[in-house]
Coordinates of C-alpha atoms in Angstrom, one line a residue:
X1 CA -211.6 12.8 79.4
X2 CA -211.8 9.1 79.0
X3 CA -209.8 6.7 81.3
X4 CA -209.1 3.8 79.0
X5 CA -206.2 1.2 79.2
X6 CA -206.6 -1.9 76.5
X7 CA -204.6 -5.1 77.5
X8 CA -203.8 -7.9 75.3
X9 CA -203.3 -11.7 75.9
X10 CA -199.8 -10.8 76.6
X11 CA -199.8 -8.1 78.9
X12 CA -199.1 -5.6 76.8
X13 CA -201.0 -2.2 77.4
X14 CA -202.0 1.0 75.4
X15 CA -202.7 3.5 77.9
X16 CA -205.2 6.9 77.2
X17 CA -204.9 8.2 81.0
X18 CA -202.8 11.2 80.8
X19 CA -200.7 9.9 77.7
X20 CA -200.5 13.1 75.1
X21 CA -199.3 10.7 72.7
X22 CA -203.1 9.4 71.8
X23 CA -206.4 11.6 72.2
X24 CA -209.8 10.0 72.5
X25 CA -212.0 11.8 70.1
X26 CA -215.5 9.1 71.4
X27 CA -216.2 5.8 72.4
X28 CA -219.4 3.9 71.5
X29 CA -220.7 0.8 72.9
X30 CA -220.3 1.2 76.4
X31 CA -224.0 2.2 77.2
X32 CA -226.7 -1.1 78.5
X33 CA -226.2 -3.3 75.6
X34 CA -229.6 -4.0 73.1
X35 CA -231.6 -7.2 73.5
X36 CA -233.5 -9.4 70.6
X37 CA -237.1 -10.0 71.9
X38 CA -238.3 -12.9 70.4
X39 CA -242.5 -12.9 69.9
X40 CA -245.4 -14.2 68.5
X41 CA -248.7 -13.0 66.8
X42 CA -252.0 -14.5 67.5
X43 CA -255.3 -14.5 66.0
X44 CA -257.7 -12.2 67.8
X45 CA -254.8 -11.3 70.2
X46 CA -254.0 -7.3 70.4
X47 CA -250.3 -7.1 69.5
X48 CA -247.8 -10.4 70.4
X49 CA -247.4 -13.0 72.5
X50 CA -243.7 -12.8 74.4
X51 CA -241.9 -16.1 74.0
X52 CA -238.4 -15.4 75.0
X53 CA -235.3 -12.8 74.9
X54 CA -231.9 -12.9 75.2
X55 CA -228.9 -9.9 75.4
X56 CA -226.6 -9.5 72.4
X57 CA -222.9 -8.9 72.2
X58 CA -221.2 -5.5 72.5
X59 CA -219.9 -3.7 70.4
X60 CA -217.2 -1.0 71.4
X61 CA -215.7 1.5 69.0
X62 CA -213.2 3.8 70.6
X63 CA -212.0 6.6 67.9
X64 CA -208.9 8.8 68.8
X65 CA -205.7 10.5 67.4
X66 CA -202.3 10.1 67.2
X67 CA -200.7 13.4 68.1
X68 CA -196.9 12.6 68.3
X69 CA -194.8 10.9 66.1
X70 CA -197.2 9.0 63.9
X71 CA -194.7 6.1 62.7
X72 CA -193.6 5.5 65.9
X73 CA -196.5 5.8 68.1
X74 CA -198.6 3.6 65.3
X75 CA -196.6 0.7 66.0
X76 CA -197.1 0.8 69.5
X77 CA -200.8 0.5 68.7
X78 CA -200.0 -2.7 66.7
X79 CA -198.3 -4.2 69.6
X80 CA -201.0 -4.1 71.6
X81 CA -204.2 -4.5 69.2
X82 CA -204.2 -7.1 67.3
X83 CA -207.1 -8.1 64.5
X84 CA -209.1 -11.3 65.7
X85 CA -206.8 -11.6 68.8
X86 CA -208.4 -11.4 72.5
X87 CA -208.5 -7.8 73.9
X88 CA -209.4 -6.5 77.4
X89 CA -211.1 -2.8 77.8
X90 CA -210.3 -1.2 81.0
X91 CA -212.4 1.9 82.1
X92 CA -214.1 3.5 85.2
X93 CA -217.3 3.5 86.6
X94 CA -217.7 6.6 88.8
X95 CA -214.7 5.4 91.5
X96 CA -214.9 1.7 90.5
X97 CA -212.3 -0.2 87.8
X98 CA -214.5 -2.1 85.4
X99 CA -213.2 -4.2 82.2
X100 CA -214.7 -6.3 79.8
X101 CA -213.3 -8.6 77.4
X102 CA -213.8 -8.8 73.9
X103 CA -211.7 -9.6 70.6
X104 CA -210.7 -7.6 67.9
X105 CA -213.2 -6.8 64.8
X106 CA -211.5 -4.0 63.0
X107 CA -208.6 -1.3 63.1
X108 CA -208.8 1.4 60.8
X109 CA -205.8 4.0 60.4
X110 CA -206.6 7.7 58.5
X111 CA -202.5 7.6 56.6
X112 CA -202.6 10.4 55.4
X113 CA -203.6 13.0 57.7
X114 CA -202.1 15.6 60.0
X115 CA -202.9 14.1 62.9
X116 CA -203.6 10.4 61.7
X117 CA -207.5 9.2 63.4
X118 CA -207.9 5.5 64.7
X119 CA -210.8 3.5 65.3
X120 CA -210.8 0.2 66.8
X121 CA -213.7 -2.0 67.0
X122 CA -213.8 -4.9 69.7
X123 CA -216.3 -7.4 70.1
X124 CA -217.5 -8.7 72.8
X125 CA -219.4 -11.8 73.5
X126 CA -220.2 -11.6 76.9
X127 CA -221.7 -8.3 77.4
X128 CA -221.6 -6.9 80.6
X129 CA -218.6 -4.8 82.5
X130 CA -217.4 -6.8 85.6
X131 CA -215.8 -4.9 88.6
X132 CA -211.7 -5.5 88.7
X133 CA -212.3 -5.9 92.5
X134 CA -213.5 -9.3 93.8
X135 CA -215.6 -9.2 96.8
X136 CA -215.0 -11.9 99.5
X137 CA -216.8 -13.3 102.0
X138 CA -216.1 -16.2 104.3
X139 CA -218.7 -18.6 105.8
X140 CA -216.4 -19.2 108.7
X141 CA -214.9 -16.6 111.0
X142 CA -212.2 -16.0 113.6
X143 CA -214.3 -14.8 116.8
X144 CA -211.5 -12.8 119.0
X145 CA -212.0 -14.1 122.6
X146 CA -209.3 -11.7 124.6
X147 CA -210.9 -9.2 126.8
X148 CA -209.6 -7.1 130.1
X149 CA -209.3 -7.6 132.7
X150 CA -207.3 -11.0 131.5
X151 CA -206.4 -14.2 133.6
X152 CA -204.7 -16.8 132.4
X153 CA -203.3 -19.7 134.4
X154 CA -201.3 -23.2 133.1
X155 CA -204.4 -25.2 134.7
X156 CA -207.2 -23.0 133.3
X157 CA -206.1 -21.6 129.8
X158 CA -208.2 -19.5 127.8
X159 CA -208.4 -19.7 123.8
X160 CA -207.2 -16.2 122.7
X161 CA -209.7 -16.8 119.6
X162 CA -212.2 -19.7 118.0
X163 CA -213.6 -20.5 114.6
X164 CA -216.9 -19.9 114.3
X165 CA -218.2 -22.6 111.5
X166 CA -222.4 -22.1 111.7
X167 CA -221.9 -18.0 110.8
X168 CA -223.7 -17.3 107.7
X169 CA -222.5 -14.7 105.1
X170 CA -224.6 -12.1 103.8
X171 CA -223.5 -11.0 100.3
X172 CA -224.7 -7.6 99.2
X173 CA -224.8 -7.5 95.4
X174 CA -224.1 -4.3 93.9
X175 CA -223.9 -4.2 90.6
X176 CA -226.5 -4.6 88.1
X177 CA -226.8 -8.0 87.0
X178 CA -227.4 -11.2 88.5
X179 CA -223.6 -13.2 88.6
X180 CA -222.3 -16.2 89.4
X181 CA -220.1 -17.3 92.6
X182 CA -216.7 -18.7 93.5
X183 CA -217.3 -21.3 96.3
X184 CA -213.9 -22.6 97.8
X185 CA -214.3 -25.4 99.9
X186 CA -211.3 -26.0 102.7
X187 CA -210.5 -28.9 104.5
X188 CA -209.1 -28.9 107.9
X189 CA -210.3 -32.2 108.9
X190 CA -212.5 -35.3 107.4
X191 CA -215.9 -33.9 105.7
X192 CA -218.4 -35.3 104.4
X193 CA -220.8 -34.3 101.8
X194 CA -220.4 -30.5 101.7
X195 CA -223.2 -28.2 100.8
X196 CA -223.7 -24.7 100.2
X197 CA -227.3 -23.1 100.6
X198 CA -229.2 -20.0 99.7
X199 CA -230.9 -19.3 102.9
X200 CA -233.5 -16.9 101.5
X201 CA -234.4 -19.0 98.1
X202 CA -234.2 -22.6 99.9
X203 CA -231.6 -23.5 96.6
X204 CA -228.6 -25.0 97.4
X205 CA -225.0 -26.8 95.5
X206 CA -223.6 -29.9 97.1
X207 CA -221.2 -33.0 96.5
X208 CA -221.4 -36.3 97.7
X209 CA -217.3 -37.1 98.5
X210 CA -215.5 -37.3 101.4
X211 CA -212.7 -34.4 102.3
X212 CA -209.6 -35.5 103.9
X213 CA -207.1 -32.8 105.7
X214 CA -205.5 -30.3 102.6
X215 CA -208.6 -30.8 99.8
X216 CA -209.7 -28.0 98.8
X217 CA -213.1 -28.1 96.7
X218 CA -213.5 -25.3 94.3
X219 CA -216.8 -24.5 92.6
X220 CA -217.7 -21.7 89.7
X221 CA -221.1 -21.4 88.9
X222 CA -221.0 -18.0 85.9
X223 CA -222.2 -17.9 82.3
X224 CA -219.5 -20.2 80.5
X225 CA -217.5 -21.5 83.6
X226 CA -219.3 -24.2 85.4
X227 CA -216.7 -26.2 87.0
X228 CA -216.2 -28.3 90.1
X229 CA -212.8 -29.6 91.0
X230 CA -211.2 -30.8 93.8
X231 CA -207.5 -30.2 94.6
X232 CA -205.5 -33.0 96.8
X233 CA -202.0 -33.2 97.1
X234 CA -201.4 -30.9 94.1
X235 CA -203.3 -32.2 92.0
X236 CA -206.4 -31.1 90.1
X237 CA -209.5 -33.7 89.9
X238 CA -212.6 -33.5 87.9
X239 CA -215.3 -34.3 90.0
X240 CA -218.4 -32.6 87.8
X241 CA -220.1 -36.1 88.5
X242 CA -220.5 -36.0 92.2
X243 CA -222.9 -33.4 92.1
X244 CA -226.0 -33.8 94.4
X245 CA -229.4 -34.2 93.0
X246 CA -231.7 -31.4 92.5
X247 CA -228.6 -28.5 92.9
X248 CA -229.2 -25.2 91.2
X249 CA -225.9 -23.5 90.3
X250 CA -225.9 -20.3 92.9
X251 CA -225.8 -16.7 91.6
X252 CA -225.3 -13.7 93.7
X253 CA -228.5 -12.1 92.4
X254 CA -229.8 -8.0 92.6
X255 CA -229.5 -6.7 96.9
X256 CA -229.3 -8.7 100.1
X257 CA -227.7 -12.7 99.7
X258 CA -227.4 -15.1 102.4
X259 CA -225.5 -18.3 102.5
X260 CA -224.6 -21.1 105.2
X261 CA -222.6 -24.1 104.7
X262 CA -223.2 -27.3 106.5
X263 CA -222.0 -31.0 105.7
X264 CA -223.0 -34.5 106.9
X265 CA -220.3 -34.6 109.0
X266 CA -217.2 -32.3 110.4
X267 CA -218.4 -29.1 109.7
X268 CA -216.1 -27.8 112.1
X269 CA -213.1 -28.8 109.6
X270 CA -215.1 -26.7 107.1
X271 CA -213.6 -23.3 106.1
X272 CA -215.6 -21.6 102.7
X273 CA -214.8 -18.4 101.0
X274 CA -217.6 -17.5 98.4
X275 CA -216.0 -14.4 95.7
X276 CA -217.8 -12.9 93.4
X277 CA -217.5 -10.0 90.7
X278 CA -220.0 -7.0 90.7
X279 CA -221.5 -7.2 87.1
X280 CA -222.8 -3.5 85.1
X281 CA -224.6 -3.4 82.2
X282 CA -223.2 -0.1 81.2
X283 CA -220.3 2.7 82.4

């Protein structure tokens, strides 16, 4: 039994969980994806020299039947799958939801028999599954301050709760890959200079600008999607160039994570939340 939904650009779905319409006869593809290892020989060298390697796309090809109403049920297919249009492959990983995305290379349709076969062939360039859930973590966190016995007077009030801006957060990365980070960047007050640092690696992501009240920074550092903008009074700025020197783009890599925040100035008006997406190189 295969747990498979495909979703287009649109929204539209074809569902194989628990849908006796379509049966899924295999699925290829969905196993750690191959890799081209690029070498070199040497004289009077045993063997090759490694020089560099890099993982290649995925293929997926999903084959199943239609087992009601071929006509009708066919152009349900065509709704949804679409050749050369984007495609997303949803599937399970023992309990966790995992999808890739990939475009559409083929679909092939068997006419003429009984119970007409389909295979679908999707492509897809970045190869590895990504959990559906995001994990969250925030840098900053409420600290509850209301014990018994309680007292409370007008003259000597007691917080019921306080922000606790120097806590670290220690992301646990459980997937399979090394994958890149959501930093979002709040501003309660004036802040200056924000940074984000990897406490276990020393590496750290910064900007030289100055926060007022309601900016919010927002920082992605995956494959594809580096990206730094900063959004004040609804609208969306570009601010790629601000940058501190000698950042590394942070990645969420294999185990145990640590981050802290800290800025030049008004770190307590500093609220970050750091997301990220568990990566699998296979189902």
């Amino acid at each position: 039994m295969y747990d498979v939904i495909l979703e287009n650009e649109y929204g539209d779905k074809l569902s194989f969980v628990d849908n006796p319409i379509f049966t899924i006869t295999s699925i290829e593809g969905i196993n750690p994806p191959s890799a081209t290892i690029n070498t070199s020989e040497m004289a009077q060298i045993p063997g090759a020299k490694y020089n560099n390697s890099k993982t290649n796309v995925r293929q997926i090809l999903i084959k199943f039947s239609i087992n009601l109403n071929p006509q009708e049920n066919r152009l349900k297919i065509y709704k949804v799958i679409k050749s050369e249009k984007y495609i997303k492959f949803y599937t399970k990983r023992g309990n966790k939801d995992i999808s890739i995305e990939g475009y559409v290379q083929s679909v092939d349709i068997g006419y003429f028999s009984l119970k007409q076969d389909v295979s679908i062939s999707i492509l897809c360039p970045y190869p590895y599954f990504n959990e559906t859930q995001e994990v969250i973590n925030n840098l900053d966190v409420v600290v509850p301050n209301f014990h018994f016995p309680f007292a409370i007077t007008k003259e000597d009030p007691i917080p019921i709760s306080y922000i606790d801006t120097t806590s670290s957060a220690v992301i646990n990365n459980k997937g399979d890959i090394e994958c890149g980070l959501k930093i979002e960047i709040s501003a309660r007050g004036n802040v200056t200079n924000p940074k984000i640092f990897n406490y276990i690696t020393g590496e750290f992501i910064g900007i030289k600008y100055n926060l007022l009240p309601g900016d919010l920074i927002t920082i992605t550092t995956g494959v594809g999607q580096k990206e730094v903008t900063l959004l004040r009074e609804n609208k969306e700025i570009n601010i790629f160039n601000y940058l501190l020197k000698g950042i590394t783009w942070l990645s969420v890599r294999d185990g145990e994570n640590i981050f802290v925040c800290e800025s030049e100035e008004g770190i307590r008006n500093m609220s970050t939340k750091i997301t990220h997406q568990n990566l699998y190189e296979g189902v």
